[in-house]
Coordinates of C-alpha atoms in Angstrom, one line a residue:
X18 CA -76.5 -76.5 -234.4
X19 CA -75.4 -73.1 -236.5
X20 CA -75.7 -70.2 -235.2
X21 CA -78.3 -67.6 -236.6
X22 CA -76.6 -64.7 -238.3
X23 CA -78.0 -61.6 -237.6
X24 CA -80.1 -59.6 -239.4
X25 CA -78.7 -56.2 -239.5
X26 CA -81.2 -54.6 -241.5
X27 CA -79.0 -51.7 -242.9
X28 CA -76.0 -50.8 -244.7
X29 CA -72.5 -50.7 -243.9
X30 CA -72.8 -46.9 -244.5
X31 CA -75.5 -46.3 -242.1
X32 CA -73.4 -48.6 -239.3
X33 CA -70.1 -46.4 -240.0
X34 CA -72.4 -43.1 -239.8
X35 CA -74.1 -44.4 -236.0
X36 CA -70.3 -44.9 -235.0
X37 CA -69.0 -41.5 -235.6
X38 CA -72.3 -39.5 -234.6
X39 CA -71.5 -41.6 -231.3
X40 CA -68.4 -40.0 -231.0
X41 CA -69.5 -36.9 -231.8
X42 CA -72.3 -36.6 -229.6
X43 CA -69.7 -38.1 -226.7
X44 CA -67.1 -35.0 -227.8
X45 CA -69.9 -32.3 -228.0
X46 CA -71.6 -33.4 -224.7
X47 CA -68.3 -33.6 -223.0
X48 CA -67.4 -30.2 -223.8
X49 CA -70.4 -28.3 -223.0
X50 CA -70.6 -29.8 -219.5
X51 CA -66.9 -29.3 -219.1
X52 CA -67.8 -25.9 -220.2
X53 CA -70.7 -25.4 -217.5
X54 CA -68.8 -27.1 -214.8
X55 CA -66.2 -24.7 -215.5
X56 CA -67.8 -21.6 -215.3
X57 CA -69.4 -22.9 -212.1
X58 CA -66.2 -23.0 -210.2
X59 CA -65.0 -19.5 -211.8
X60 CA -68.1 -18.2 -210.2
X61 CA -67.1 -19.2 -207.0
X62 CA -63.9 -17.5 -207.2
X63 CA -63.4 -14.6 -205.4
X64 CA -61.0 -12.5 -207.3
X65 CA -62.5 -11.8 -209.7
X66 CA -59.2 -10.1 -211.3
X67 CA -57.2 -13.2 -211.1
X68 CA -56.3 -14.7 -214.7
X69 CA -58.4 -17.7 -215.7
X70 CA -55.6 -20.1 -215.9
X71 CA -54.5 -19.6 -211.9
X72 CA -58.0 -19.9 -210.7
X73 CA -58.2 -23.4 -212.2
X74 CA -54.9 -24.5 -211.4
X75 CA -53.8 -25.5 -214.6
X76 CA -50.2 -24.4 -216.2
X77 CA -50.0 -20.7 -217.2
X78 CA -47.3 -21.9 -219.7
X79 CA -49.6 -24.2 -221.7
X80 CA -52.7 -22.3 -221.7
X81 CA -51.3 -19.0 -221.6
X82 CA -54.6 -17.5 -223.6
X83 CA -56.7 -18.1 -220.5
X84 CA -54.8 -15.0 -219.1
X85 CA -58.3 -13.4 -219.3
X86 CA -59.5 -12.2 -215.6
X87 CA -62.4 -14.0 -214.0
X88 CA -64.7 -11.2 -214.3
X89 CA -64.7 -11.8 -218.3
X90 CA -65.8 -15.6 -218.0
X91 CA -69.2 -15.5 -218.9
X92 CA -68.7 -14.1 -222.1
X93 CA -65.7 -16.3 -223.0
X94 CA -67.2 -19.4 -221.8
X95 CA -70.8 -18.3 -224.1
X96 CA -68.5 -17.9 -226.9
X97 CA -66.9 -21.4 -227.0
X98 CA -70.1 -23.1 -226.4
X99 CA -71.2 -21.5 -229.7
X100 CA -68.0 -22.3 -231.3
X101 CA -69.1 -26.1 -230.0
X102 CA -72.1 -26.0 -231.7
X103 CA -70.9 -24.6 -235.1
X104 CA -68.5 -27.0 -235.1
X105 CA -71.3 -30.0 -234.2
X106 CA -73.3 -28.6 -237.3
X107 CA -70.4 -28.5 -239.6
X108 CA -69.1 -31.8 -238.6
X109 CA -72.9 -33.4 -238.9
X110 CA -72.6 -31.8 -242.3
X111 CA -69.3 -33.9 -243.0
X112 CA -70.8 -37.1 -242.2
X113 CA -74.1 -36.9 -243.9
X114 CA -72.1 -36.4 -247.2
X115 CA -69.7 -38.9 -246.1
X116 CA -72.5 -41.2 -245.7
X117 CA -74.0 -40.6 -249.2
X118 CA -70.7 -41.2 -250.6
X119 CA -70.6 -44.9 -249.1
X120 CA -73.7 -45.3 -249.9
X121 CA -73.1 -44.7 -253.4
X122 CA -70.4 -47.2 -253.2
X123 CA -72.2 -50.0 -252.2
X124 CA -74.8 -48.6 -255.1
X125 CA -72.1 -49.0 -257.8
X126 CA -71.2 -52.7 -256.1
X127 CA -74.9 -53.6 -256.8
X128 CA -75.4 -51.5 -260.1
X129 CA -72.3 -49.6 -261.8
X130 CA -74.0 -48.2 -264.5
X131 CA -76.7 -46.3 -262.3
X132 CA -73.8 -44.8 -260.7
X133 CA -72.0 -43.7 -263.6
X134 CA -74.7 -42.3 -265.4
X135 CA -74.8 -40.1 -262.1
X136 CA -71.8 -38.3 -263.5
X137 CA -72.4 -34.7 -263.8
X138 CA -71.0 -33.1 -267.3
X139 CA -70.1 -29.6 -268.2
X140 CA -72.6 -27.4 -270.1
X141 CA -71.3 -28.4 -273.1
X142 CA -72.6 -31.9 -272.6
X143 CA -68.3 -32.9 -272.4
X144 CA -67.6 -34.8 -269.2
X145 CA -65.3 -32.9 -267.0
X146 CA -61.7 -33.5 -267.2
X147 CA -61.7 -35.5 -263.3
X148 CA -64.7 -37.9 -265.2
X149 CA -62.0 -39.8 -266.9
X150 CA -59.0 -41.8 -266.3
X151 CA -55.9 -41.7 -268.7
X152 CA -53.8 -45.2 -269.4
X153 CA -51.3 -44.0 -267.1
X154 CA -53.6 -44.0 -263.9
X155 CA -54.8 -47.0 -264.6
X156 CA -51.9 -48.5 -264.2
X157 CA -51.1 -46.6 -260.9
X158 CA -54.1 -48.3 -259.9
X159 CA -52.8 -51.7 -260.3
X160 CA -55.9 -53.1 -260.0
X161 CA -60.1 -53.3 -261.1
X162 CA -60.9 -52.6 -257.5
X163 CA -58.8 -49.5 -256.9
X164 CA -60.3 -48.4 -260.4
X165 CA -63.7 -48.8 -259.3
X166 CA -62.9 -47.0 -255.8
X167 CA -61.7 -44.0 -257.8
X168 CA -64.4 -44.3 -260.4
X169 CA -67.0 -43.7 -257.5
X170 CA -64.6 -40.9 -256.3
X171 CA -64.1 -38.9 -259.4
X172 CA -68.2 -38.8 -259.9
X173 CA -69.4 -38.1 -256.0
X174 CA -66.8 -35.2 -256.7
X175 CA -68.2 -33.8 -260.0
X176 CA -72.2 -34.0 -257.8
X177 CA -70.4 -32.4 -255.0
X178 CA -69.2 -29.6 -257.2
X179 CA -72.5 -28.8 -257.9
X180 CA -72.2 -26.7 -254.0
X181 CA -76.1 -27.5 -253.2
X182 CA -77.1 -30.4 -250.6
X183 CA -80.5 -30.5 -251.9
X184 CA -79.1 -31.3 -255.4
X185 CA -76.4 -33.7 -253.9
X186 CA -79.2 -35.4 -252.3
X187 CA -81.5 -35.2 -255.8
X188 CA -78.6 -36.3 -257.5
X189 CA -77.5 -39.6 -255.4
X190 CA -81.7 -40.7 -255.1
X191 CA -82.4 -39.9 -258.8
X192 CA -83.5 -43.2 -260.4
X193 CA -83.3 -45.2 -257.3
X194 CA -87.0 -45.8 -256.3
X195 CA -86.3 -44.3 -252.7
X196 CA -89.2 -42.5 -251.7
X197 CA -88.5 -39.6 -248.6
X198 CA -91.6 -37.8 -247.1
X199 CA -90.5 -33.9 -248.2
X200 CA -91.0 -32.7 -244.4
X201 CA -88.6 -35.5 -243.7
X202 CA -85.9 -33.7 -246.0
X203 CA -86.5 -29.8 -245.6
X204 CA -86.4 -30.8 -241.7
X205 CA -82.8 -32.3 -242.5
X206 CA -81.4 -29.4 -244.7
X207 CA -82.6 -26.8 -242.5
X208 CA -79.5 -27.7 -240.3
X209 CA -77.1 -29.0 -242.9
X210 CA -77.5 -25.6 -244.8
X211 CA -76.4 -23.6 -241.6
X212 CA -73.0 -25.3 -242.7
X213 CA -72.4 -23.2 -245.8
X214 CA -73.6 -20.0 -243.6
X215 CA -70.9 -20.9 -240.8
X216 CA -68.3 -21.1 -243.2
X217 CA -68.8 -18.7 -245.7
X218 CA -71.3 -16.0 -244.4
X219 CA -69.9 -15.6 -240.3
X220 CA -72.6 -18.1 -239.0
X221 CA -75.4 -15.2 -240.4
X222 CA -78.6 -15.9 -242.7
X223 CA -78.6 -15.1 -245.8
X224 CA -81.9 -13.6 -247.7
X225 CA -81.9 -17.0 -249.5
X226 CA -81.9 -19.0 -246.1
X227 CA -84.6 -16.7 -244.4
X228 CA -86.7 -17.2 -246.9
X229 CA -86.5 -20.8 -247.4
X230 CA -86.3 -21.6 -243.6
X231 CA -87.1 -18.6 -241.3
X232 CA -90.1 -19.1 -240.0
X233 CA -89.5 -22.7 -238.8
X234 CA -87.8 -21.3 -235.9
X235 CA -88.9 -19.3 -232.9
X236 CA -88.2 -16.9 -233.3
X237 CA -88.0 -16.5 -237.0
X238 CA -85.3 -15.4 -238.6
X239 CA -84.4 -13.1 -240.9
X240 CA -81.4 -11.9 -243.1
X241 CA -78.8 -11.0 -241.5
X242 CA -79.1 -12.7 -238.3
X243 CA -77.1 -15.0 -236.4
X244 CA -77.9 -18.5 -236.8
X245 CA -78.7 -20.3 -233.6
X246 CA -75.9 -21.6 -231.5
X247 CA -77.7 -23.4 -228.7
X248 CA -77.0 -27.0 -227.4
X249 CA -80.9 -27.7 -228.5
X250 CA -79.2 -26.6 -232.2
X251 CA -77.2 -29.5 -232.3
X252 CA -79.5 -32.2 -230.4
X253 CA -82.3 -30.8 -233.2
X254 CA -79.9 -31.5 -236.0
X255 CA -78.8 -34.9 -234.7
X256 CA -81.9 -36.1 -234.7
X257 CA -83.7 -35.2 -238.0
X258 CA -80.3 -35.5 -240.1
X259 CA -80.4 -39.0 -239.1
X260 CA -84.2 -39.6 -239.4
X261 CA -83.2 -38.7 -243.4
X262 CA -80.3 -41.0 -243.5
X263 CA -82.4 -44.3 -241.9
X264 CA -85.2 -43.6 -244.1
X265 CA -82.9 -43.4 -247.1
X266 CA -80.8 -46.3 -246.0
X267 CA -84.5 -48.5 -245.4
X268 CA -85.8 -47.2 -249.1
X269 CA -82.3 -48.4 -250.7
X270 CA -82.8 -51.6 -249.0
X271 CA -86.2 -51.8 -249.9
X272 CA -85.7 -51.3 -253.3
X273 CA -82.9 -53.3 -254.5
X274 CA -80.4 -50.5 -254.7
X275 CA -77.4 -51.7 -252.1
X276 CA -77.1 -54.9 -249.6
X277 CA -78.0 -55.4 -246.0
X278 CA -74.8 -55.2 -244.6
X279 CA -73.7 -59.1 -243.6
X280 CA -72.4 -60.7 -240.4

């Protein structure tokens, strides 16, 4: 008797995404706790004057920045759980656009010319220069596979260029069917907007983000103040970034627009 295949019931993409949010969760959980067992044992120290690296017994030669006395450990150890967050929120960021770009590979396998038409042109209506491929890269390419691969490259560049999730998002659904509740989506990009901030503002809000999503946190915020940093800020993200990505992977399915991944 054959064995049943299984139904996976989503796309390659989405499988390769619930890998590396595993191992991200795994890295950001393993750090905080290390963080909080850490300063738990500092606390217990009693001089409080002695450097940071001698009261965990760890090499003063390697980790010769943890020459900090004990006394200053709350602050520092605050500081890099923030740092762990930022990072969890810029990483998330990273793999929700690495996610729509394999999903619009396996959109171009289904459906080139729905990809391609998602090419984004200059304002003179003249494709941008990385929109085409001379003779000579074609034949670097060697083969219709590697052109296609770089095809799909060149144009989830040119929508990237654009510098706005919500239009990267608009941009990669547009003429695709797929159907996401709006709460569903501003829930999403109220976390995968912090990234921009983080990198380019100092982790602060900008008038733009205050207004767009300050009062859906408690309490609100307003411009010019620090984005959250909390372990919460992460397990939040986690959670509605991938509500968006499972409802857009189920819609594509749904709809035609990619394959079920296969056994």
């Amino acid at each position: 008797m054959a064995k049943k295949q299984p139904d996976f019931k989503e796309t390659t993409s989405l499988q390769q995404f619930r890998g590396a949010i595993d191992f991200l969760q795994t890295h950001i959980q393993l750090l905080d706790a290390s963080l909080i067992q850490t300063s738990k044992v500092l606390k217990k120290t009693m001089d409080k004057e002695l450097h940071i690296n001698k009261a965990l017994l760890i090499s003063e030669d390697d980790y010769n920045r943890l020459n900090h006395p004990v006394k200053q450990q709350s602050a520092l150890i605050k500081h890099s759980q923030k740092k762990n967050i930022e990072f969890s929120i810029i990483r998330l960021f990273n793999l929700f656009t690495a996610y729509l770009q394999g999903i619009t590979k396996e959109m171009y396998a289904k459906n080139p010319m729905l990809v391609v038409g998602k090419a984004v042109i200059n304002k003179n209506g003249e494709d941008k220069e990385n929109l085409t491929i001379t003779y000579a890269e074609i034949v670097r390419l060697g083969n219709y596979e590697n052109i296609q691969e770089k095809i799909v490259n060149n144009i989830f560049r040119s929508i990237e260029d654009l510098r706005s999730t919500n239009k990267l998002l608009e941009k990669i659904l547009k003429d695709t069917k797929v159907n996401i509740p709006t709460t569903v989506t501003d829930e999403a990009l109220m976390y995968l907007e912090m990234r921009h901030l983080f990198i380019h503002n100092h982790g602060k809000v900008d008038t733009k983000y205050a207004n767009t999503f300050g009062k859906k946190f408690t309490p609100h915020l307003r411009d010019r103040d620090a984005l959250p940093t909390k372990f919460e800020t992460f397990s939040n993200a986690l959670v509605v970034i991938t509500e968006l990505i499972i409802q857009i992977d189920a819609e594509m399915i749904k709809n035609g627009m990619v394959q079920k991944k296969s056994f």
